[in-house]
CSV table of C-alpha atoms in Angstrom, one decimal:
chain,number,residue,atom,x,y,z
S,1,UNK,CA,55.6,110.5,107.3
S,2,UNK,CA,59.2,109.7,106.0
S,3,UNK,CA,59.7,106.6,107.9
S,4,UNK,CA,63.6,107.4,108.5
S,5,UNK,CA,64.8,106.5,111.6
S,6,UNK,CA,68.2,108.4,112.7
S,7,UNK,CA,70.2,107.1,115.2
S,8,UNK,CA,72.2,109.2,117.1
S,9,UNK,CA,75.3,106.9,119.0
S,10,UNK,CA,77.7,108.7,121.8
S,11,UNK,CA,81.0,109.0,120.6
S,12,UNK,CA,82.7,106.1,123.1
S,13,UNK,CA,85.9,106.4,120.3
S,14,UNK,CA,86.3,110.0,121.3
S,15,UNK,CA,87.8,110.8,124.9
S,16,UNK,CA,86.8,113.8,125.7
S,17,UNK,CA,84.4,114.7,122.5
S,18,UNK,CA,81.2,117.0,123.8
S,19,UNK,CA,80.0,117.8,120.3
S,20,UNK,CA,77.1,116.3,119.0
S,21,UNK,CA,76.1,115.9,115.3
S,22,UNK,CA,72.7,116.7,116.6
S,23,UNK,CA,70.8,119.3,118.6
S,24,UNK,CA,67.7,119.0,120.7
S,25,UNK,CA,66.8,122.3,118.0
S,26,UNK,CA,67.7,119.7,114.9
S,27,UNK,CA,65.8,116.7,116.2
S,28,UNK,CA,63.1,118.6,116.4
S,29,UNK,CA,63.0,119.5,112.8
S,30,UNK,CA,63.5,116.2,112.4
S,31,UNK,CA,61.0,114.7,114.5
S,32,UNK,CA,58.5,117.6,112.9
S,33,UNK,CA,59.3,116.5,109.7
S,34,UNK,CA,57.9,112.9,110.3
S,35,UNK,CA,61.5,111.2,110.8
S,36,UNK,CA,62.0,109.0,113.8
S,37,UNK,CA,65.1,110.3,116.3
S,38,UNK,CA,66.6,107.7,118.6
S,39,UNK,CA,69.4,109.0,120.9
S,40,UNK,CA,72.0,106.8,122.9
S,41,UNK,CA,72.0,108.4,126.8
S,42,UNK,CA,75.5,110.1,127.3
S,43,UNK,CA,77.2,111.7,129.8
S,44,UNK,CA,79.9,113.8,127.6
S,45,UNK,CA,77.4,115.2,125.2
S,46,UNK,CA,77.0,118.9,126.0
S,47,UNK,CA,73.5,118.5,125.4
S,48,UNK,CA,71.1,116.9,128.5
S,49,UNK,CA,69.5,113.8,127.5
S,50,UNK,CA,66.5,115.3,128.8
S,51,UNK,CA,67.0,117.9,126.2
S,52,UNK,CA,66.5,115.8,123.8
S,53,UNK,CA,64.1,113.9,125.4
S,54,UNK,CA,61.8,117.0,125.7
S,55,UNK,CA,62.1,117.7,121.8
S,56,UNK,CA,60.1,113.6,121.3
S,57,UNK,CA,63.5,111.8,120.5
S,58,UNK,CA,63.2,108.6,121.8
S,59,UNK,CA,66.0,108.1,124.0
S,60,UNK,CA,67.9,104.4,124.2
S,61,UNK,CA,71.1,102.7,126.0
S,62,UNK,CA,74.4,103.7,125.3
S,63,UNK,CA,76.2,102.0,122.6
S,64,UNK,CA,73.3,100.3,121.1
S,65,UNK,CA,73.9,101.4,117.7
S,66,UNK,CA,75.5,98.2,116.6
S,67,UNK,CA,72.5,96.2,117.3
S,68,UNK,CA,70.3,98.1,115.4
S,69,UNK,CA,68.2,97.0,112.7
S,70,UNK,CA,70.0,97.7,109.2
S,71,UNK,CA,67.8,100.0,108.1
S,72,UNK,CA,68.6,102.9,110.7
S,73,UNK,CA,70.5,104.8,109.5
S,74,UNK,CA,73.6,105.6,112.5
S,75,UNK,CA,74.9,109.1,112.7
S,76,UNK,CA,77.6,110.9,114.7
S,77,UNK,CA,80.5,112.6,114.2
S,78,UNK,CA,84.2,110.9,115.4
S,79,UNK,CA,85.7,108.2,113.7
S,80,UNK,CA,84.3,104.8,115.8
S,81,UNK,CA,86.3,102.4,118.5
S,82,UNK,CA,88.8,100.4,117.3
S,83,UNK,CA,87.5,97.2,116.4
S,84,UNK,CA,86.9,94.5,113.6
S,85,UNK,CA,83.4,93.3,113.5
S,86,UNK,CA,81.5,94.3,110.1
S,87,UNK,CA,79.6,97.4,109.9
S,88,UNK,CA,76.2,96.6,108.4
S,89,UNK,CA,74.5,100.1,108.7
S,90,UNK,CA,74.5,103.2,106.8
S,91,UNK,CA,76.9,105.5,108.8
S,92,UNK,CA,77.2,109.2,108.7
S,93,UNK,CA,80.6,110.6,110.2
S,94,UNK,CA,83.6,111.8,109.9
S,95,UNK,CA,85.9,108.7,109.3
S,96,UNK,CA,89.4,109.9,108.6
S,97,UNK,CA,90.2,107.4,106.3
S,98,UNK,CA,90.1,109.1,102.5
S,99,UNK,CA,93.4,111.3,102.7
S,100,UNK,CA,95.2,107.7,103.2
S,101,UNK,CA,95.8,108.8,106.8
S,102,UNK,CA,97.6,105.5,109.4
S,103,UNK,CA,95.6,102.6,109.5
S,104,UNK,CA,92.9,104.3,107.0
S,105,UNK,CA,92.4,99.9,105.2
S,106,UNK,CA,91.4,98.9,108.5
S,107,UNK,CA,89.1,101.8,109.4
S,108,UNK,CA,87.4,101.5,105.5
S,109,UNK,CA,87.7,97.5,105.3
S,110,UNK,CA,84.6,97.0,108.0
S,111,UNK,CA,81.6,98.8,105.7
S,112,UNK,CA,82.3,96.6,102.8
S,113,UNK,CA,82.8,93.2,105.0
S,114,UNK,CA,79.6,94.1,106.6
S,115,UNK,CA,77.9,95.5,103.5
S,116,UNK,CA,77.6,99.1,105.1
S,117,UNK,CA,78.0,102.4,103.7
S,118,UNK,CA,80.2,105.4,104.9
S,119,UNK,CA,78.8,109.1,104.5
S,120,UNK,CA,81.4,111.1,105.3
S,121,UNK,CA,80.6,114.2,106.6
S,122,UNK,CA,83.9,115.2,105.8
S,123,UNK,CA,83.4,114.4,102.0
S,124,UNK,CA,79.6,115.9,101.6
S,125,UNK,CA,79.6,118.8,99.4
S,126,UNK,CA,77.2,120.8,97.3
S,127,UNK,CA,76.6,121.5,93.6
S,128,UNK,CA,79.7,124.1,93.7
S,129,UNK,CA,81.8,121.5,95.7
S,130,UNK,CA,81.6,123.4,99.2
S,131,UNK,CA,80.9,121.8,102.7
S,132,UNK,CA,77.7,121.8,103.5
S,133,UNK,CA,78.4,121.8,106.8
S,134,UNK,CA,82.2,122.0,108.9
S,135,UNK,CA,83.5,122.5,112.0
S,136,UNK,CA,86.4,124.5,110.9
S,137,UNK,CA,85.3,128.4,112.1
S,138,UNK,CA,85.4,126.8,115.5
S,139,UNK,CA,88.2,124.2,115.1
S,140,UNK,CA,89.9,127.8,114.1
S,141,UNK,CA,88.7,130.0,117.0
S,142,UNK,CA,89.6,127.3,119.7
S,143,UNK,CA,93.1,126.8,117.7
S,144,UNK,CA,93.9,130.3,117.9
S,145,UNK,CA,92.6,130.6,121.9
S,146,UNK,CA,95.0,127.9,122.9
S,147,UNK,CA,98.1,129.3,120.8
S,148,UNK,CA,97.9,132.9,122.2
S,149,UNK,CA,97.3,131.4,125.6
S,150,UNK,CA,100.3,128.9,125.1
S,151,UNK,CA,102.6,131.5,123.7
S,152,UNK,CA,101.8,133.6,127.5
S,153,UNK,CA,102.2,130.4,129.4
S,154,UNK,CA,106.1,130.2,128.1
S,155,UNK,CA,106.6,133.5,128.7
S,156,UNK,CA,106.0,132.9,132.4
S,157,UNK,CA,106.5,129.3,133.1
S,158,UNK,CA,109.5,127.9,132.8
S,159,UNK,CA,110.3,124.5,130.6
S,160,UNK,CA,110.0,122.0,132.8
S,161,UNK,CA,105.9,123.1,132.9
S,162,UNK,CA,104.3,122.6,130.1
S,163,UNK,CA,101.1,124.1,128.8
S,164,UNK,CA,98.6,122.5,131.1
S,165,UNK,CA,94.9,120.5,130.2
S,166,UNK,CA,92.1,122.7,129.2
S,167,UNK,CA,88.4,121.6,129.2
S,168,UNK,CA,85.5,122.9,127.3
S,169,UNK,CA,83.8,126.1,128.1
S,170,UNK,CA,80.1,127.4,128.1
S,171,UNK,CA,80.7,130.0,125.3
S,172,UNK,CA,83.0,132.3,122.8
S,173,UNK,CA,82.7,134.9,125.5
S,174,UNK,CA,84.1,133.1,128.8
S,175,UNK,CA,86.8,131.8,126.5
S,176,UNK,CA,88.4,134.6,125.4
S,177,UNK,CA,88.1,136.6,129.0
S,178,UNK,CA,90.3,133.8,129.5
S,179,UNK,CA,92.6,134.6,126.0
S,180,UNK,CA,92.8,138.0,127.3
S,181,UNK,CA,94.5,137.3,130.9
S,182,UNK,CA,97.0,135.5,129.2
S,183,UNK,CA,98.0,137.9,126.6
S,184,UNK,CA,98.1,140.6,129.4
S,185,UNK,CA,100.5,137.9,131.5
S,186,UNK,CA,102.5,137.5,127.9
S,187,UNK,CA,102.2,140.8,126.9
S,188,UNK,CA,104.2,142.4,130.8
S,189,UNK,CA,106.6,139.6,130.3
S,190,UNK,CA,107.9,140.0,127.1
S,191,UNK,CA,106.8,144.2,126.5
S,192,UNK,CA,105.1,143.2,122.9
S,193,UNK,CA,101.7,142.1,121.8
S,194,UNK,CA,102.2,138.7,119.4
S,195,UNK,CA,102.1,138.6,115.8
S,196,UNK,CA,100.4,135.7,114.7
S,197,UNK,CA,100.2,134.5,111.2
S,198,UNK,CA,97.2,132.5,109.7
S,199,UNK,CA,97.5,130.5,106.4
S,200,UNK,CA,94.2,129.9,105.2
S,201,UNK,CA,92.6,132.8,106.5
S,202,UNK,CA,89.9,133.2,104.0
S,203,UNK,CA,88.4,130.1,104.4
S,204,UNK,CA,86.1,129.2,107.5
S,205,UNK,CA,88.5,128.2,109.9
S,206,UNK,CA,91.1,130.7,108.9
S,207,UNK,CA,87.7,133.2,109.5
S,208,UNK,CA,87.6,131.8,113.3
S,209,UNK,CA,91.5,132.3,114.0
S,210,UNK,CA,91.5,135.8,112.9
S,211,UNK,CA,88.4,136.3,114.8
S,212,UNK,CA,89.9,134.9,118.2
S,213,UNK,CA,92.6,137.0,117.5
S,214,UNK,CA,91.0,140.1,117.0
S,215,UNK,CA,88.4,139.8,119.7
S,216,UNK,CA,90.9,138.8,122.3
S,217,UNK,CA,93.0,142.3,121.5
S,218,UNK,CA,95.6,141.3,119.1
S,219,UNK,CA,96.1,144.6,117.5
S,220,UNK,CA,95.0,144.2,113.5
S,221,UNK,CA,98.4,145.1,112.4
S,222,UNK,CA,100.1,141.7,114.3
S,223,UNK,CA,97.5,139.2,112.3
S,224,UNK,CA,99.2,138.6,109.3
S,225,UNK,CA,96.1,137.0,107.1
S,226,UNK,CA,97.5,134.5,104.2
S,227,UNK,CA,95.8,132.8,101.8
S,228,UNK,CA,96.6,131.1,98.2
S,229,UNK,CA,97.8,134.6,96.9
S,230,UNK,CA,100.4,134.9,99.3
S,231,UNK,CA,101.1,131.1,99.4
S,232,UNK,CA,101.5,130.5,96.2
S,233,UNK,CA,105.2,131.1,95.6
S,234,UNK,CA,105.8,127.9,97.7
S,235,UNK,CA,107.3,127.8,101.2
S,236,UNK,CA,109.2,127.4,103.3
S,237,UNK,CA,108.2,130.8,104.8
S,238,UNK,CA,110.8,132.9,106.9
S,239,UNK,CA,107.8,135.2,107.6
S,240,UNK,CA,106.3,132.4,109.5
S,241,UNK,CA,109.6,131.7,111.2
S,242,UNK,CA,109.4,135.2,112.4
S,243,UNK,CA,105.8,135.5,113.4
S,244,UNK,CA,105.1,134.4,117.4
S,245,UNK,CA,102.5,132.4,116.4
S,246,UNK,CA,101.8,130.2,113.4
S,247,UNK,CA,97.8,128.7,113.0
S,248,UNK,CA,97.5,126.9,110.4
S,249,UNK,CA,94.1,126.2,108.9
S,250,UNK,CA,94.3,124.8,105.7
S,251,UNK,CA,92.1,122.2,104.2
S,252,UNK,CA,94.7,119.4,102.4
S,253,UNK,CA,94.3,117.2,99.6
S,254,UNK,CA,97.6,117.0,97.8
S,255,UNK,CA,101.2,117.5,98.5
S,256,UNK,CA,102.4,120.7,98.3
S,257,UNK,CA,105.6,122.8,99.3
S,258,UNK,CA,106.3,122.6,103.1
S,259,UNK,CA,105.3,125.5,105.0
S,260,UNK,CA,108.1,125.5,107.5
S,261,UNK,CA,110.5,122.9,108.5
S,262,UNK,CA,113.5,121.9,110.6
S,263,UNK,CA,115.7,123.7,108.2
S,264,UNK,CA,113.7,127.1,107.6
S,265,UNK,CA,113.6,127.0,111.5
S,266,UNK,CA,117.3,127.1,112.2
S,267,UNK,CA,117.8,130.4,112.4
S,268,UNK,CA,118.7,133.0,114.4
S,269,UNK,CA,115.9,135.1,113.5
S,270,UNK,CA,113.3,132.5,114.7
S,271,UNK,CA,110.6,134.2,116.9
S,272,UNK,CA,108.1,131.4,116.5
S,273,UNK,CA,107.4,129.6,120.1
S,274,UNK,CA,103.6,128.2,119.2
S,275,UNK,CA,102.5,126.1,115.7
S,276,UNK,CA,98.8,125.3,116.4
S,277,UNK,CA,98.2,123.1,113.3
S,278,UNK,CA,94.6,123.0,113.0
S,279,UNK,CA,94.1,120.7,110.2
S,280,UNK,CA,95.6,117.9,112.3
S,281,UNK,CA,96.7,115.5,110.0
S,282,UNK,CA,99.4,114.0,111.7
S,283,UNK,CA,99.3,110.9,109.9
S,284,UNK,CA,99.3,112.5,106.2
S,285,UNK,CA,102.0,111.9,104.2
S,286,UNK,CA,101.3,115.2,102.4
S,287,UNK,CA,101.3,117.3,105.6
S,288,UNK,CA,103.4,120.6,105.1
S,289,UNK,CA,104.6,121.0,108.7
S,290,UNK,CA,106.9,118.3,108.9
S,291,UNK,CA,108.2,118.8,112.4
S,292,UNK,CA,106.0,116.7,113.9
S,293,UNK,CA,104.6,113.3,114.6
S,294,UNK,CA,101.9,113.4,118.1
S,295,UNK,CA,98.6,114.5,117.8
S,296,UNK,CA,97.7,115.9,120.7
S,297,UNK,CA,95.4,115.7,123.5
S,298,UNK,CA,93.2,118.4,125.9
S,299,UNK,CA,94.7,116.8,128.6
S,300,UNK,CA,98.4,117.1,126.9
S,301,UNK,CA,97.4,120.1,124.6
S,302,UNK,CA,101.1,120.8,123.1
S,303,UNK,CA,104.2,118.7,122.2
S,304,UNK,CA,107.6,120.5,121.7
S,305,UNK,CA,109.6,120.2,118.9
S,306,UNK,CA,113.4,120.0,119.5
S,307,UNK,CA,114.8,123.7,117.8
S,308,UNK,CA,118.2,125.0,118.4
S,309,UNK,CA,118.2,128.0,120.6
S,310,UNK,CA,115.1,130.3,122.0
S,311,UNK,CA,112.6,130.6,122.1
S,312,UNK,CA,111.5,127.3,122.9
S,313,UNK,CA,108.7,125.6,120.6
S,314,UNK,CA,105.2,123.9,121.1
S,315,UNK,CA,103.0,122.2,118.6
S,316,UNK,CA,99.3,122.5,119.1
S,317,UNK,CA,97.8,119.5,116.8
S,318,UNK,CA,94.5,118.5,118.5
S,319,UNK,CA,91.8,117.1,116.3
S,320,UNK,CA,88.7,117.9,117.7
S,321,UNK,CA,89.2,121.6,118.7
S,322,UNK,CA,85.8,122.6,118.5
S,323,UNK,CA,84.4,120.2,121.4
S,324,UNK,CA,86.3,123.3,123.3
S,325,UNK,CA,83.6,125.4,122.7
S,326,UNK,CA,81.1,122.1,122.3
S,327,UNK,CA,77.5,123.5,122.4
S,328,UNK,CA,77.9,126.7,120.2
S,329,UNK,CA,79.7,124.4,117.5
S,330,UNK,CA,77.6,121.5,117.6
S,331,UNK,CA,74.8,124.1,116.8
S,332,UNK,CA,76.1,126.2,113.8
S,333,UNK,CA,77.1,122.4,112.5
S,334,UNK,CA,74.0,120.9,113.0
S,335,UNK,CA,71.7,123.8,111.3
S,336,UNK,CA,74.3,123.6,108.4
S,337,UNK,CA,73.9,119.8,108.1
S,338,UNK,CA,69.7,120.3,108.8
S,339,UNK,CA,68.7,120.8,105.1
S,340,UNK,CA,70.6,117.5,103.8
S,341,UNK,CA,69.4,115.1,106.6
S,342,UNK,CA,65.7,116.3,105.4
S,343,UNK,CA,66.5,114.5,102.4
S,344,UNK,CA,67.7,110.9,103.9
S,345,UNK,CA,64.5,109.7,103.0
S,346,UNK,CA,65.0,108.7,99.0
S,347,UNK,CA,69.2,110.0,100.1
S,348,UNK,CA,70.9,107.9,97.3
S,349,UNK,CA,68.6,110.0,94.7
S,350,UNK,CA,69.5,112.9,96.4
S,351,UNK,CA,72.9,114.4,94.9
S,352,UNK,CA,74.2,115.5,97.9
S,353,UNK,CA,74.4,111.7,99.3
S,354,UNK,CA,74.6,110.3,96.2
S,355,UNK,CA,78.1,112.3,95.6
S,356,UNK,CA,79.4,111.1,99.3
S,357,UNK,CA,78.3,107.2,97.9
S,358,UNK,CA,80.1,107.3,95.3
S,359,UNK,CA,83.4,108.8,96.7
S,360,UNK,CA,82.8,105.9,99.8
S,361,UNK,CA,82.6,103.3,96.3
S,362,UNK,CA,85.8,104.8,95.1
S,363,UNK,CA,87.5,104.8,98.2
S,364,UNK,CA,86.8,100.9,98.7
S,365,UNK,CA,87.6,100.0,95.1
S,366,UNK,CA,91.0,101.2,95.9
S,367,UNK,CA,91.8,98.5,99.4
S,368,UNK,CA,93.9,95.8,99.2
S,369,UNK,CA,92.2,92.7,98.9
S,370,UNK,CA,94.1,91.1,101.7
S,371,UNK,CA,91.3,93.9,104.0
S,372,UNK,CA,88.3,92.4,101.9
C-alpha cells in the first residue's frame, strides 16, 4: 500500500468549471493501486458523486480541503478563491501565476507563508519537455465551436445582440450538430463558407480547432493551418486580417511580434468579424493580440473590439473552454495525468515532480519580499 492520500477539492474559484482533474475511471486506478481517494461532494462536477463513490473514493464535505491534515496531498485543476490565509498542503493545479500574469505575488506568496508547495499542472513536463497531460485539443475544439457559431450569429443578429451564453454539452457530437446549424444560418446570409485561420495548428490545441472545423463542414481549402514555419517572419499578418475567423492557439512564454493589432486591422480589406484567443492570457504582458483587455465568460462569451467600418468584431477569450465539452475532456486529461500521480508516493524523487518543485522554488525566489 502507498499510503498517499489524494484529495480531490470542487473548484468553488471557478464559476461555471465542470471539469474535474479526476475521473471515477482514474480513482479507481488509484484506489487499485493502494492510494487513498477522498473527494469533496459537488454539484458542478460533471461526474456524479455517486460515481465516484461507486469506484471506493471516500467521499467528504465540500470545501474541506483546507482543513486537511498536511500531508494530503490537494488536487484540482483552477486557480483557488481569492483569499490570504497560508497554504500549508502540497497542491496540484493549474495556478496561473508563472507567466507573471495580474496579481500572480499574491496568488504565489500563500504556499511559501504557509510552507506549501505548488505543482503546477501547467508546468509538469517529461524528459523531452512535453506536457504530460493538457487541456488544449479541447480548449481548441470548443474555441473553434464558439467562433464559427459567433461568426453566424453576426451574420443574422443585428449589434445590439450579442452572441448569447452557452453551457456545456454531453459530447463532441451534439456540439457540432449545433456548429453545423449555424454555419448553414451564416453560410444563406452571407453566400460563402468561412475561412478560418489557426496559428498553432500543429500543436494539440491547434489539432482540436482544425478538427472542429473540419468535422463541422468547413471545406479544407478555408482552414488555413499555421505554425512556426509560416509565423516566423513576424506579424502583423494581413492574412489574418482577411480570414473570417482567427483562433488562436499558441502556447506563450516570451514576447514576440504581434499577430494582429489595431493598426494591421484598419483596413479596408478586413474580413475578420471573430478572434477566439484560446491561450487566454489576458493579463500577459507578452500577449500578441493586443486588442484586448476582458477575459471572458460562458455567460458573456465575446467582447467587441472597437474597428472602423464592417464587419463588426468579437473577441472570444474564455479560459476554461474545455469545461464546454466537461466530461470527454476531463477524461483524455485525467488518463494523461494517470501515470505521474502513480508516482506521488516518493514524488520529489520522481523527475517529473521534482522538475515542477523546482520551477515552483524558482518562481518564489523571484517575489518581492514585501509578499513574504
Amino acid at each position: 500500500m502507498s499510503g498517499t492520500i489524494l484529495h480531490l477539492r470542487s473548484e468553488l474559484g471557478k464559476a461555471l468549471e465542470h471539469r474535474s482533474a479526476l475521473t471515477p475511471t482514474t480513482a479507481k486506478a488509484l484506489i487499485d493501486a493502494g492510494y487513498t481517494v477522498n473527494v469533496e461532494r459537488s454539484s458542478e462536477r460533471i461526474f456524479d458523486d455517486s460515481e465516484f463513490e461507486n469506484v471506493g473514493a471516500t467521499l467528504v464535505p465540500e470545501n474541506t480541503w483546507r482543513d486537511a491534515p498536511t500531508d494530503h496531498i490537494i488536487i484540482g485543476l483552477k486557480e483557488l478563491p481569492v483569499e490570504e490565509f497560508p497554504l500549508k498542503h502540497v497542491h496540484i493545479q493549474f495556478a496561473h501565476c508563472y507567466k507573471n500574469q495580474g496579481g500572480w505575488e499574491k496568488v504565489l506568496s500563500r504556499f511559501p507563508r504557509g510552507g506549501g508547495t505548488l505543482l503546477d499542472l501547467e508546468f509538469l513536463t517529461d524528459d523531452r519537455g512535453r506536457r504530460v497531460a493538457a487541456f488544449g485539443y479541447h480548449a481548441g475544439f470548443a474555441g473553434a465551436a464558439l467562433a464559427l457559431e459567433t461568426w453566424a450569429w453576426q451574420l443574422t443578429h443585428p449589434a445590439s445582440e450579442p452572441f448569447p451564453s452557452v453551457s456545456s454539452y454531453p459530447n463532441e457530437d451534439a456540439l457540432i450538430v449545433d456548429v453545423k446549424k449555424a454555419i448553414a444560418l451564416g453560410k444563406e446570409k452571407s453566400g460563402k463558407d468561412p475561412r478560418v485561420l489557426v496559428i498553432g495548428a500543429l500543436g494539440r490545441c491547434g489539432s482540436g480547432a482544425v478538427d472542429l472545423c473540419l468535422r463541422a463542414g468547413v471545406p479544407t481549402e478555408n482552414v488555413l493551418k499555421w505554425d512556426m514555419a509560416e509565423t516566423a517572419k513576424g506579424g502583423p499578418f494581413p492574412e489574418i486580417v482577411e480570414s473570417d475567423i482567427f483562433v488562436n492557439c499558441i502556447y506563450l512564454m516570451s514576447k514576440i511580434p504581434n499577430f494582429v493589432d489595431f493598426k494591421s486591422l484598419d483596413t479596408p480589406n478586413r474580413k475578420l468579424s471573430v478572434v477566439c484567443d484560446v491561450s487566454a492570457d489576458t493579463t500577459n504582458p507578452n500577449n500578441p493580440i493586443p486588442i484586448y483587455t476582458v477575459a471572458t465568460t460562458f455567460n458573456e462569451p465575446t467582447v467587441p473590439v472597437e474597428v472602423n467600418g464592417e464587419p463588426r468584431l468579437s473577441i472570444i477569450s474564455i479560459d476554461h473552454l474545455p469545461s464546454l465539452l466537461p466530461r470527454e475532456a476531463s477524461e483524455a486529461f485525467s488518463k494523461d495525468l494517470l501515470p505521474s500521480l502513480l508516482q506521488l508516493k516518493d514524488w520529489r524523487n520522481v523527475p517529473v515532480w521534482a522538475r515542477a518543485e523546482k520551477l515552483f522554488q524558482e518562481k518564489v525566489a523571484t517575489l518581492p519580499k514585501s509578499e513574504l
